[in-house]
Coordinates of C-alpha atoms and ligand atoms in Angstrom, one line a residue:
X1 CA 89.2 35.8 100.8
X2 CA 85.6 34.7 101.1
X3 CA 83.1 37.0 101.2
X4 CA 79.3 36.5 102.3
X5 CA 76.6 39.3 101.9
X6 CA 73.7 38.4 104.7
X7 CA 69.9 39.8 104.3
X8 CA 71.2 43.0 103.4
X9 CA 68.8 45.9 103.3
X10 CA 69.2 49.2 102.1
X11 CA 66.6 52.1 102.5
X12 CA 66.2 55.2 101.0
X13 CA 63.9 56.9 103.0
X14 CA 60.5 54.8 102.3
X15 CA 62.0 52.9 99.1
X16 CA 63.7 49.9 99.6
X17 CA 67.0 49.6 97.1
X18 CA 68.2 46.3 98.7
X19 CA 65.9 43.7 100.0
X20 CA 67.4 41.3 102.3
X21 CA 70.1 40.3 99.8
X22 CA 72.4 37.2 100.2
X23 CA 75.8 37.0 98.1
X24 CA 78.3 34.3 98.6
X25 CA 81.7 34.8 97.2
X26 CA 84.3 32.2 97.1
X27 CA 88.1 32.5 97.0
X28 CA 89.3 32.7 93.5
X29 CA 86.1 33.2 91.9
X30 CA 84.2 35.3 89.8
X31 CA 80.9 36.7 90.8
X32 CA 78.6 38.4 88.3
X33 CA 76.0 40.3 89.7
X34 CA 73.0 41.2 87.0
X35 CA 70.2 43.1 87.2
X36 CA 67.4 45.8 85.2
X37 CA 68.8 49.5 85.9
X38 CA 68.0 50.2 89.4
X39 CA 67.7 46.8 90.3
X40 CA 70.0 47.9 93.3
X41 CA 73.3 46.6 92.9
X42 CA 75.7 49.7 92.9
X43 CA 73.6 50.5 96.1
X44 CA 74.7 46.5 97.6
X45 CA 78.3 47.2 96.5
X46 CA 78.7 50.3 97.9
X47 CA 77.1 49.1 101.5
X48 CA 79.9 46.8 101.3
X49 CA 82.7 49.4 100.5
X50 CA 81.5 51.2 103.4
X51 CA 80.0 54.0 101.7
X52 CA 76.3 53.2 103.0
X53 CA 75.2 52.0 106.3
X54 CA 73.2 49.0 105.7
X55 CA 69.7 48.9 107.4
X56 CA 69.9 45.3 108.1
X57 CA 71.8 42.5 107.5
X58 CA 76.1 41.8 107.6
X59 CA 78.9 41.6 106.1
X60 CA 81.0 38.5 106.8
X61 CA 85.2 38.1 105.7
X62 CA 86.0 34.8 106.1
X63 CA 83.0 33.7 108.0
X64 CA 83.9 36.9 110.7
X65 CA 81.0 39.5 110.7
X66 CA 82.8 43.0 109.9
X67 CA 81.9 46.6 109.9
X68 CA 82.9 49.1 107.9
X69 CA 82.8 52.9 108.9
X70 CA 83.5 54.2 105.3
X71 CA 85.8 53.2 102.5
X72 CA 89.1 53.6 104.3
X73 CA 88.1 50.7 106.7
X74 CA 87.1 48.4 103.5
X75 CA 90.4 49.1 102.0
X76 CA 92.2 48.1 104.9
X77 CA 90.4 44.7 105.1
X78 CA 91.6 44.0 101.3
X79 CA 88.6 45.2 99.4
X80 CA 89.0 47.3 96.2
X81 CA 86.5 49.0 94.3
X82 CA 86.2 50.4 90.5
X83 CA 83.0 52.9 91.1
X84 CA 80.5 52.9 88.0
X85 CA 80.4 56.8 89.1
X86 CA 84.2 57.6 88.9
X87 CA 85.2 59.0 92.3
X88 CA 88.4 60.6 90.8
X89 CA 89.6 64.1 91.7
X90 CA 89.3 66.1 88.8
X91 CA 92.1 69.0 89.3
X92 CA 94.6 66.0 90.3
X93 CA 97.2 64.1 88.2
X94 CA 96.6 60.5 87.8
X95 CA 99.5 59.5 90.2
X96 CA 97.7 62.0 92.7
X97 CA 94.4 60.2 92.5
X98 CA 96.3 56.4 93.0
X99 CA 98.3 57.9 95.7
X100 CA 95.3 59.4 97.8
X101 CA 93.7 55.9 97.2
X102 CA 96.1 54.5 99.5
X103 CA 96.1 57.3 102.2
X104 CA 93.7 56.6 104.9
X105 CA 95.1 52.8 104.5
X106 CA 97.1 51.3 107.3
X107 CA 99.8 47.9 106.0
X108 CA 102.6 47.5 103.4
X109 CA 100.4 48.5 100.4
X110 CA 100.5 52.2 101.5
X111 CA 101.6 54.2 98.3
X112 CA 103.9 56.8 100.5
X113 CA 105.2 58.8 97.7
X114 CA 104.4 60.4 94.1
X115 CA 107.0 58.8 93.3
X116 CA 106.4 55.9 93.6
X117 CA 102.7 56.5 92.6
X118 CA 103.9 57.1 89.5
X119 CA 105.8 54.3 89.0
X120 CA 103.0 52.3 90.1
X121 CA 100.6 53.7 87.7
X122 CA 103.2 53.6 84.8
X123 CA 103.6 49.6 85.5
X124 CA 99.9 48.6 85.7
X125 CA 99.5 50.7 82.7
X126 CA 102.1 48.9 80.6
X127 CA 101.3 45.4 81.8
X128 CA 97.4 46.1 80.8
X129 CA 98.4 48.3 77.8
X130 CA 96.4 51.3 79.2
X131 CA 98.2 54.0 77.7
X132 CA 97.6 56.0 81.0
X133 CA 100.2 58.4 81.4
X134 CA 100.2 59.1 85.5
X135 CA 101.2 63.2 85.1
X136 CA 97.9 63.5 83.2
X137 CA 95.4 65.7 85.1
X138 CA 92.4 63.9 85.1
X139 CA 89.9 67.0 83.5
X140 CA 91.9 66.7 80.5
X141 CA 91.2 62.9 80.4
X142 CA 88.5 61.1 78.1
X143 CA 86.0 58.7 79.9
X144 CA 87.5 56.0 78.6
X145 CA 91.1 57.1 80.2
X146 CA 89.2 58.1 83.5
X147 CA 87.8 54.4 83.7
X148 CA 91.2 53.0 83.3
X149 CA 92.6 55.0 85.7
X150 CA 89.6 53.9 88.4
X151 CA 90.9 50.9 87.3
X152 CA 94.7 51.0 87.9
X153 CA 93.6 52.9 91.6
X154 CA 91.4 49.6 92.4
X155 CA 94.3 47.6 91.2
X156 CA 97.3 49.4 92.7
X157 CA 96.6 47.9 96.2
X158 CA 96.2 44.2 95.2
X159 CA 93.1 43.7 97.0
X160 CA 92.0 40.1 97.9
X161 CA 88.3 41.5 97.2
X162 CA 88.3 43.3 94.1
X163 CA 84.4 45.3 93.2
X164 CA 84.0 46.4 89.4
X165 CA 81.0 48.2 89.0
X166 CA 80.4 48.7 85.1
X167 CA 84.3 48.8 84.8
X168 CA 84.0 48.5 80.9
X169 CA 81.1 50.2 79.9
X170 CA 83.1 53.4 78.4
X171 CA 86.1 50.7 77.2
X172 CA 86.5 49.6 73.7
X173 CA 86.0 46.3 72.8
X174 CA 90.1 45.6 72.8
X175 CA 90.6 47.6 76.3
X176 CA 87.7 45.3 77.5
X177 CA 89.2 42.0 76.4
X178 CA 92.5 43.1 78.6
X179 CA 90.4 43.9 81.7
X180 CA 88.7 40.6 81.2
X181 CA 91.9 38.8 80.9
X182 CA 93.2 41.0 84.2
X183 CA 90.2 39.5 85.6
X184 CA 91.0 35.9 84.9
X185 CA 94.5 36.2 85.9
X186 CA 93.2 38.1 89.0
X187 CA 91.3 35.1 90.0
X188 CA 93.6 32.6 89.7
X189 CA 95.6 33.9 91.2
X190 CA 93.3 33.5 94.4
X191 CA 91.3 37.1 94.3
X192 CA 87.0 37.1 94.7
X193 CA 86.1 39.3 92.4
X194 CA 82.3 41.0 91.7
X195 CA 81.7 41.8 88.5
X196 CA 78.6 44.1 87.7
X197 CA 78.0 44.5 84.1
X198 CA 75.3 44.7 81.5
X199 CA 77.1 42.8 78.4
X200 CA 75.8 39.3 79.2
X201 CA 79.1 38.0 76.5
X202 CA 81.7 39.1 79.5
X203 CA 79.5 37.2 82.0
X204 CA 79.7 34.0 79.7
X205 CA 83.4 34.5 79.2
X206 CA 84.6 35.2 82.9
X207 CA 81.7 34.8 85.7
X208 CA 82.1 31.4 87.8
X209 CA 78.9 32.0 89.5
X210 CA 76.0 34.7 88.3
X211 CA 73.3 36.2 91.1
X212 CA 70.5 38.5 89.5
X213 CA 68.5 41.0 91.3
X214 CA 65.2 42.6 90.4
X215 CA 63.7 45.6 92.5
X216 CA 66.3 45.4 95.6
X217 CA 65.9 41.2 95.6
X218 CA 67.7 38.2 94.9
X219 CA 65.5 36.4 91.8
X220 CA 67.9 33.8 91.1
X221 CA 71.4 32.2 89.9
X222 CA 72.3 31.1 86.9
X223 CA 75.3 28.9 85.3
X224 CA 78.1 30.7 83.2
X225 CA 76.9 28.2 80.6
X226 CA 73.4 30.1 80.4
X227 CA 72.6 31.4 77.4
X228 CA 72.4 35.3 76.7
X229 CA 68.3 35.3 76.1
X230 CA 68.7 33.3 79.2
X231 CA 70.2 35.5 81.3
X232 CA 67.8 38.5 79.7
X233 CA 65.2 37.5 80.6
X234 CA 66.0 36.4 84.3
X235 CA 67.0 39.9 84.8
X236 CA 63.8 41.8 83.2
X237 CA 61.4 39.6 83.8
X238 CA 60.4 39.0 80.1
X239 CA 61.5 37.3 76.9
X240 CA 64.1 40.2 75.0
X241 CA 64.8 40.6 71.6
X242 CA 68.7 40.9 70.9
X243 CA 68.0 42.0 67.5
X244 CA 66.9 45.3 66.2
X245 CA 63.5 45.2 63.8
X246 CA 63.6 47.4 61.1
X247 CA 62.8 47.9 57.7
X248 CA 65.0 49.1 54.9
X249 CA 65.3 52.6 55.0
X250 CA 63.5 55.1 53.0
X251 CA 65.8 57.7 52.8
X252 CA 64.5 61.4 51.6
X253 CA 66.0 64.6 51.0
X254 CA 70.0 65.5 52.5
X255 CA 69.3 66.9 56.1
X256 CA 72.8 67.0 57.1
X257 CA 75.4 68.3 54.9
X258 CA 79.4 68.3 56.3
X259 CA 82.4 70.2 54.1
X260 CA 85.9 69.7 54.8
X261 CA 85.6 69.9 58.9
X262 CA 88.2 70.3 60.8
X263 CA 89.1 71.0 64.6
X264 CA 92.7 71.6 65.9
X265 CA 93.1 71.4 69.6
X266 CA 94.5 73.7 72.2
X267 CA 98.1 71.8 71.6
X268 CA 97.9 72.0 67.6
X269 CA 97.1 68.5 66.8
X270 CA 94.4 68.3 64.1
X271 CA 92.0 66.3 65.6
X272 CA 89.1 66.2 62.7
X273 CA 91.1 66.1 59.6
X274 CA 88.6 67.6 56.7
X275 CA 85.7 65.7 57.3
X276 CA 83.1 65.2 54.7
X277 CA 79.3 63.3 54.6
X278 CA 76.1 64.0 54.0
X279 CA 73.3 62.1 56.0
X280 CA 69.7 62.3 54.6
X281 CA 66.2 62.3 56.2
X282 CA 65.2 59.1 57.3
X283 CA 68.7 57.5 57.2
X284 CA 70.7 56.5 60.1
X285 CA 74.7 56.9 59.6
X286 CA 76.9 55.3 62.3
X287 CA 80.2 56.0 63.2
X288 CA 82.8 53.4 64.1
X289 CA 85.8 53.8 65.0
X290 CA 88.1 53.3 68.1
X291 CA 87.6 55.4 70.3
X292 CA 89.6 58.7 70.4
X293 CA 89.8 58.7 66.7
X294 CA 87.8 62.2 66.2
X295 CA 84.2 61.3 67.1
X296 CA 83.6 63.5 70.4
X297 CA 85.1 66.1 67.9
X298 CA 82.6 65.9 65.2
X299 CA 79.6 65.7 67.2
X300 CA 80.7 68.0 69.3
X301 CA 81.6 70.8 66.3
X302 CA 78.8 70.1 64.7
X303 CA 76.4 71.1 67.9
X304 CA 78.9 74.1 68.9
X305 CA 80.5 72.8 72.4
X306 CA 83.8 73.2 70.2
X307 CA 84.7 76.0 67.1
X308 CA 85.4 74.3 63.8
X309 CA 88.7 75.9 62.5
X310 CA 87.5 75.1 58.5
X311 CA 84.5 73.9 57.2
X312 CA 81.0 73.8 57.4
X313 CA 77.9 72.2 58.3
X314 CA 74.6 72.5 56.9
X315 CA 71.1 71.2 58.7
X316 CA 68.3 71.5 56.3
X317 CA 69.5 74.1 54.3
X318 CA 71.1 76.5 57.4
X319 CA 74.9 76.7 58.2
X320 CA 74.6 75.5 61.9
X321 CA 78.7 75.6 61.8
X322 CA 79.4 79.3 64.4
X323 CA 75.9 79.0 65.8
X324 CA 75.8 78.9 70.1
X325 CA 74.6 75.6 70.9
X326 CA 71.3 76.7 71.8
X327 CA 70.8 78.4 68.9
X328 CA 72.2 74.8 67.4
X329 CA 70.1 72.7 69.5
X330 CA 66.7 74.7 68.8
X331 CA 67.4 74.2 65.2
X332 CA 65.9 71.1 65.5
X333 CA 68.9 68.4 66.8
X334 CA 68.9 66.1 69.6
X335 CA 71.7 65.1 71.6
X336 CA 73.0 62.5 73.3
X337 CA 76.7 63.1 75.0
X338 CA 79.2 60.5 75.6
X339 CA 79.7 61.6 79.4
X340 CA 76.4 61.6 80.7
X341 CA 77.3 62.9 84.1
X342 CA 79.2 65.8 82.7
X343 CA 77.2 66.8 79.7
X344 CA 74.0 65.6 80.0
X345 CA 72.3 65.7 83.5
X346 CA 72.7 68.2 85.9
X347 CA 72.9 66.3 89.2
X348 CA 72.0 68.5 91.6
X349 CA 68.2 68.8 89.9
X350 CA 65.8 66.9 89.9
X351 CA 64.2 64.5 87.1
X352 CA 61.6 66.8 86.2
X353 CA 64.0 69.6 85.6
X354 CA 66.5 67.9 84.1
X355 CA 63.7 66.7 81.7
X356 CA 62.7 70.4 80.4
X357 CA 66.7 71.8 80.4
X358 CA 66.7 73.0 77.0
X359 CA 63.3 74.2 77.5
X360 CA 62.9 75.5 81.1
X361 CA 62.1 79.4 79.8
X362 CA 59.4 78.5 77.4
X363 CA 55.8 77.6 77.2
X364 CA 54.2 75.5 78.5
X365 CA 56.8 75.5 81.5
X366 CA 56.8 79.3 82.1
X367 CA 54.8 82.0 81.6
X368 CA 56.6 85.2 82.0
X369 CA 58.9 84.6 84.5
X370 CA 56.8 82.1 86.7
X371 CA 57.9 78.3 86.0
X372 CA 54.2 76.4 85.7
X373 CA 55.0 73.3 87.9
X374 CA 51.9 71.3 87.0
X375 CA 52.9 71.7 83.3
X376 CA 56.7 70.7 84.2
X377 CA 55.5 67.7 86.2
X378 CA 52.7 66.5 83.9
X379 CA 55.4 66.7 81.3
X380 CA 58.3 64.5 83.7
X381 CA 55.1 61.9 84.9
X382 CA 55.0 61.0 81.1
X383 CA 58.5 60.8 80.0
X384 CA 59.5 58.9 83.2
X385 CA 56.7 56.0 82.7
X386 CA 57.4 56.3 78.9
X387 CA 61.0 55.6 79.2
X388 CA 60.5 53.7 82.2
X389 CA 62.8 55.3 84.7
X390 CA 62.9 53.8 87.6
X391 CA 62.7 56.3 90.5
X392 CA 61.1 57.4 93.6
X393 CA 59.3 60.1 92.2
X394 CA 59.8 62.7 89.8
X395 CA 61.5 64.9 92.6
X396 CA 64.7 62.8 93.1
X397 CA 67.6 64.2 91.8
X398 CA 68.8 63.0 88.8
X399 CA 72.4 62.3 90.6
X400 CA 71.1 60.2 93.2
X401 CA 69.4 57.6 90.1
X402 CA 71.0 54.8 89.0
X403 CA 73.7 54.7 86.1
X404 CA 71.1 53.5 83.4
X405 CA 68.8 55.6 84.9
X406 CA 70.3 58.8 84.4
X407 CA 70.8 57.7 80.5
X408 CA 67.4 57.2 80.4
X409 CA 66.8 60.7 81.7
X410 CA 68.8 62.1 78.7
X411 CA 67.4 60.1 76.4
X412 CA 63.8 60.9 77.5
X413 CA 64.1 64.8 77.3
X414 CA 66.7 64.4 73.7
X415 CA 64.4 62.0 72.1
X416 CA 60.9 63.6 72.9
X417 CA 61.1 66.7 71.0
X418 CA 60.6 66.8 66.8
X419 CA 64.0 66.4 65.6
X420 CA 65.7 66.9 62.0
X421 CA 68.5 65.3 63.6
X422 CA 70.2 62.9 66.2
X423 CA 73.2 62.7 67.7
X424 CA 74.0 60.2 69.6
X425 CA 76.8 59.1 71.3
X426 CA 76.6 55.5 72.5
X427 CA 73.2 56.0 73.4
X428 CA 72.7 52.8 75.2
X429 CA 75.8 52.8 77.4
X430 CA 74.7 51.6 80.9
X431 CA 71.6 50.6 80.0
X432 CA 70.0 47.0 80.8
X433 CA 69.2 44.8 77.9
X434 CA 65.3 45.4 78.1
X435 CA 66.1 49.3 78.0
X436 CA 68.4 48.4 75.1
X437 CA 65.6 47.0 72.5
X438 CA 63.4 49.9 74.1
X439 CA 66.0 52.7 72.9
X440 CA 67.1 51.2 69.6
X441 CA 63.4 50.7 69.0
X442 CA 63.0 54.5 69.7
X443 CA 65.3 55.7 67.5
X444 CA 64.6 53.5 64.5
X445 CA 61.2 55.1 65.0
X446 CA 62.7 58.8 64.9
X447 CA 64.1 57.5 61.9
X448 CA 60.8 56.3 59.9
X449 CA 59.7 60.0 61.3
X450 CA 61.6 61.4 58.9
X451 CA 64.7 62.6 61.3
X452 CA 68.6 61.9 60.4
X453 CA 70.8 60.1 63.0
X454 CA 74.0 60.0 63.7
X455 CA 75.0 57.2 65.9
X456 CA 78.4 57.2 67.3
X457 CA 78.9 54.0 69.4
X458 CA 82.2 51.8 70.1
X459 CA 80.1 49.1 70.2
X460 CA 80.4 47.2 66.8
X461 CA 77.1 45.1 67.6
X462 CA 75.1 48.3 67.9
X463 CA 76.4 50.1 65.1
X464 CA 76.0 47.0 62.7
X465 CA 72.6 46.6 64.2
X466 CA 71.1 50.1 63.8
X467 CA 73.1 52.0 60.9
X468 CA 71.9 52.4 57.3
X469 CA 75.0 53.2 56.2
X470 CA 78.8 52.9 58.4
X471 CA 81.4 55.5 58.6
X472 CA 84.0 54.4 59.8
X473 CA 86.8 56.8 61.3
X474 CA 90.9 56.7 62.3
X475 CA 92.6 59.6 63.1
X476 CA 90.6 62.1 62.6
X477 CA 88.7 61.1 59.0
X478 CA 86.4 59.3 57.3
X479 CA 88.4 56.4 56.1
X480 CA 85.1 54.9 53.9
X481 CA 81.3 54.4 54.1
X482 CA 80.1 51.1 54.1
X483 CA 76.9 48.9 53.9
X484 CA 75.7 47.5 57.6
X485 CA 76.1 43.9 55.7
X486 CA 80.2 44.6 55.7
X487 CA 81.8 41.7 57.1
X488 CA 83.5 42.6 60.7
X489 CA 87.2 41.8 59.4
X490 CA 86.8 44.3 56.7
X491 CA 85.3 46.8 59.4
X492 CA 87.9 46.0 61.6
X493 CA 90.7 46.8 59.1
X494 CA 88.9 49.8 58.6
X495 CA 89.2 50.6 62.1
X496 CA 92.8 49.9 62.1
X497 CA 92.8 53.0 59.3
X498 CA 93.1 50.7 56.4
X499 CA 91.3 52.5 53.5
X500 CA 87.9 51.6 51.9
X501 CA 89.2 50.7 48.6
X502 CA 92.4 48.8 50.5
X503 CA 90.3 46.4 52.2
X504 CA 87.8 46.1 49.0
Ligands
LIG601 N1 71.0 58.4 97.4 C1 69.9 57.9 96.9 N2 68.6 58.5 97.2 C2 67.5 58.0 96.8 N3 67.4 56.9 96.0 C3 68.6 56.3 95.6 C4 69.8 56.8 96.1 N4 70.8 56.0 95.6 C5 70.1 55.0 94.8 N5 68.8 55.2 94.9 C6 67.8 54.4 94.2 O1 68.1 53.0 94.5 C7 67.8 52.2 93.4 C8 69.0 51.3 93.1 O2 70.0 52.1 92.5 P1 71.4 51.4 92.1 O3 72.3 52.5 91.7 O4 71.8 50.5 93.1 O5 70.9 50.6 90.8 P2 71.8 49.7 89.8 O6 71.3 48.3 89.9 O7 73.3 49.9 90.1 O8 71.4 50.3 88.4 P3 72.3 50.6 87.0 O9 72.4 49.4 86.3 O10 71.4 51.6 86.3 O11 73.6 51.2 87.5 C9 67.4 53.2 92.2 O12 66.1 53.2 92.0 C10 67.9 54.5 92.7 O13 67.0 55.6 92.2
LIG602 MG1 74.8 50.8 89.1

């Protein structure tokens, strides 16, 4: 189906998130649609699912003007949608969440059953190897497993439009290569698909056609053959560097010491296997590893959010391992979450607060009991222009910003205290390329303070790019550390839990 986007426009409030945007999508075609975080494009796709009313402008199927009263009505007229903000029900089985995907949806695609839900989901799953098992509840899922699922709902009703907003920003490289394929297959087989992403390689290997907005407007197309600097630096504005700058590190005393750490889960299964590393001041150790291989377990025992069941961990001389995570936290360690919307924002607050969390209780943000507002706000005013998060003002809600945005926000109030240590978990997931080389730039600079980090990121660019030093995980332990100059097939056996020595 074609679709055309005309002068749409999109207000919130006095701030206008879409400016008179024009889209043309043709039959059987890929559409990438770049932009800055914020630049408004999960705001145009979501006019055209029906979830906003747009201002101005229309939406035309096949050269007819439609309207869409919410999502049910997009459905019906062939449109599926992969939301970068998962709209999954979290006390519901997988098969539950595909099945109510199809219920306010007249025609033959109408899932009627669990059944058959199931079925569905198991056969989408297989065919894309998503390993997503459809009696799963969806709390118990990873992000990773929650976008694949998104995925498989958009997916179950063969839509002739098909909207992926972010869809592999929490995929690993190898689940992202399958969606891409899906994608091509998709379109040649005659479906007009959007594509919203921030990793300018998967617009060179599947868009057809590639629209960029900046600050609600259309600034320009490009070709597929455009190069990545290119394509950068149509969506920012500026030239940007895909390299991260920095000098050799100058590594001091151990900050970080880890003994034998090990978490069992609620079911028994050992999911950190006796891990064992020291990281030192001024040092930056990244962890690679597929995803799901015992990362969200180490960072999370090693700030408290989960009880190690044997060893220890030492900051700076004190056990942190049994400590609340407050107590954790104030002992001097950043972090960065791997589900920002769970972990690290709290939606319903606004930028300023989320900014001061940790802090909320102390001077100079409260005397007493009284929160000092002029204190909090100089504080937000600072961080928000530092970090350059791109909001109305600092009294928006932090759930109503933009995917990158939100990062931003976490990464603002984690990286702007004095740290002994960082953890971060894919720190840069969601964010545009110009925030990118901001944030590694950042923490390269935490480094050279003197700080340890941790990186954990399934992105092998990023953790080649900023780590001193590579650990590299499978199944639960340290298989070997390695220097950043490790070629990627060695890493990559590595991955695959081939031992240091057996790939030396
Ligand atoms: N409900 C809302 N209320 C107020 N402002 C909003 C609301 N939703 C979005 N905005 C603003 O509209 C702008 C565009 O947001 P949008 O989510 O479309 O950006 P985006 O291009 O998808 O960015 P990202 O790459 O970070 O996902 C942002 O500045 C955001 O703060
Ligand atoms: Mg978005």
């Amino acid at each position: 189906m074609k679709l055309e986007l005309r002068g749409i426009t999109k207000r919130f409030g006095d701030f206008t998130a879409n400016d008179r945007i024009d889209l043309l999508v043709e039959p059987g075609t890929v559409h990438a649609l770049l932009g800055e975080n914020g630049a408004g494009k999960s705001t145009l796709m979501n006019v055209l699912f029906g979830l906003y009313d747009a201002d101005e402008g229309e939406v035309l199927l096949d050269d007819s003007p439609v309207v869409f009263d919410g999502p049910g009505d997009a459905m019906a007229a062939g449109i599926g949608m992969v939301h970068q903000h998962f709209m999954l029900v979290h006390p519901f089985t997988v098969a539950e969440n595909v099945m109510l995907g199809h219920e306010d949806v007249r025609g033959p695609a109408k899932l009627l059953d669990l059944d058959a839900a199931r079925t569905k989901v198991r056969e989408i799953s297989d065919r894309f190897n998503f390993n997503v098992d459809p009696d799963a509840v969806i709390e118990d899922l990873p992000v990773g497993a929650q976008q694949r699922v998104e995925i498989i709902k958009a997916l179950s009703r063969d839509a002739s439009i098909l909207i992926l907003d972010e869809p592999t920003a929490v995929l690993t490289p190898q689940e992202t290569d399958e969606l891409l394929g899906i994608v091509k297959d998709l379109r040649d087989a005659g479906t007009s698909v959007v594509l919203i992403t921030h990793k300018l390689r998967e617009v060179q290997a599947v868009a057809d056609t590639i629209t960029v907005i900046r600050r609600g407007k259309v600034v320009g197309t490009a070709e597929p053959t455009a190069s990545q600097e290119e394509l950068a630096s149509l969506m920012v504005g500026r030239a940007v560097s895909m390299r991260v700058d920095k000098t050799a590190a100058q590594p001091g005393e151990t900050m970080l010491t880890v003994e034998g750490l090990t978490v069992v889960d609620d079911a028994e299964i050992v999911q950190l296997d006796g891990v064992s590393f020291e990281v030192k001041a001024g040092e930056i150790l990244a962890i690679a590893g597929v995803q799901g291989n015992g990362q969200t377990e180490l960072t999370e025992a090693l700030i408290g959010v989960v009880a190690a069941d044997a060893g220890s961990a030492i900051l700076d001389g004190d056990v942190i391992t049994g400590k609340s995570i407050k107590d954790v936290l104030f002992s001097g360690i950043g972090f960065v979450p791997e589900d920002r919307t769970e972990d690290g924002i709290v939606a319903s607050m606004t930028i300023a607060n989320n900014l001061i969390l940790d802090v909320h209780d102390q001077a100079p943000y409260a005397k007493g009991f009284a929160l000092q507002p002029k204190a909090i706000a100089d504080e937000a005013r600072k961080h928000v222009e530092q970090f350059d998060v791109r909001a109305t003002s600092i009294e928006q809600t932090a759930g109503s910003l933009s995917g990158g945005n939100q990062q931003k926000v976490v990464l603002a109030r984690e990286l702007s205290r004095p740290l002994k240590l960082l953890i971060a978990s894919n720190p840069t997931r969601g964010l545009d390329v110009g925030s990118i080389e901001f944030v590694h730039k950042r923490i390269v600079a935490e480094r050279d303070a003197g700080a340890a980090v941790i990186i954990v990121s399934a992105e092998l660019d990023e953790v080649v790019a900023l780590a001193d030093r590579i650990a590299v995980m499978y199944h639960g332990r340290i298989v070997g550390i390695v220097p950043p100059d490790t070629d990627r097939d060695t890493l990559g056996l590595m991955m695959a839990g081939a031992h240091q020595e057996e790939v030396a």
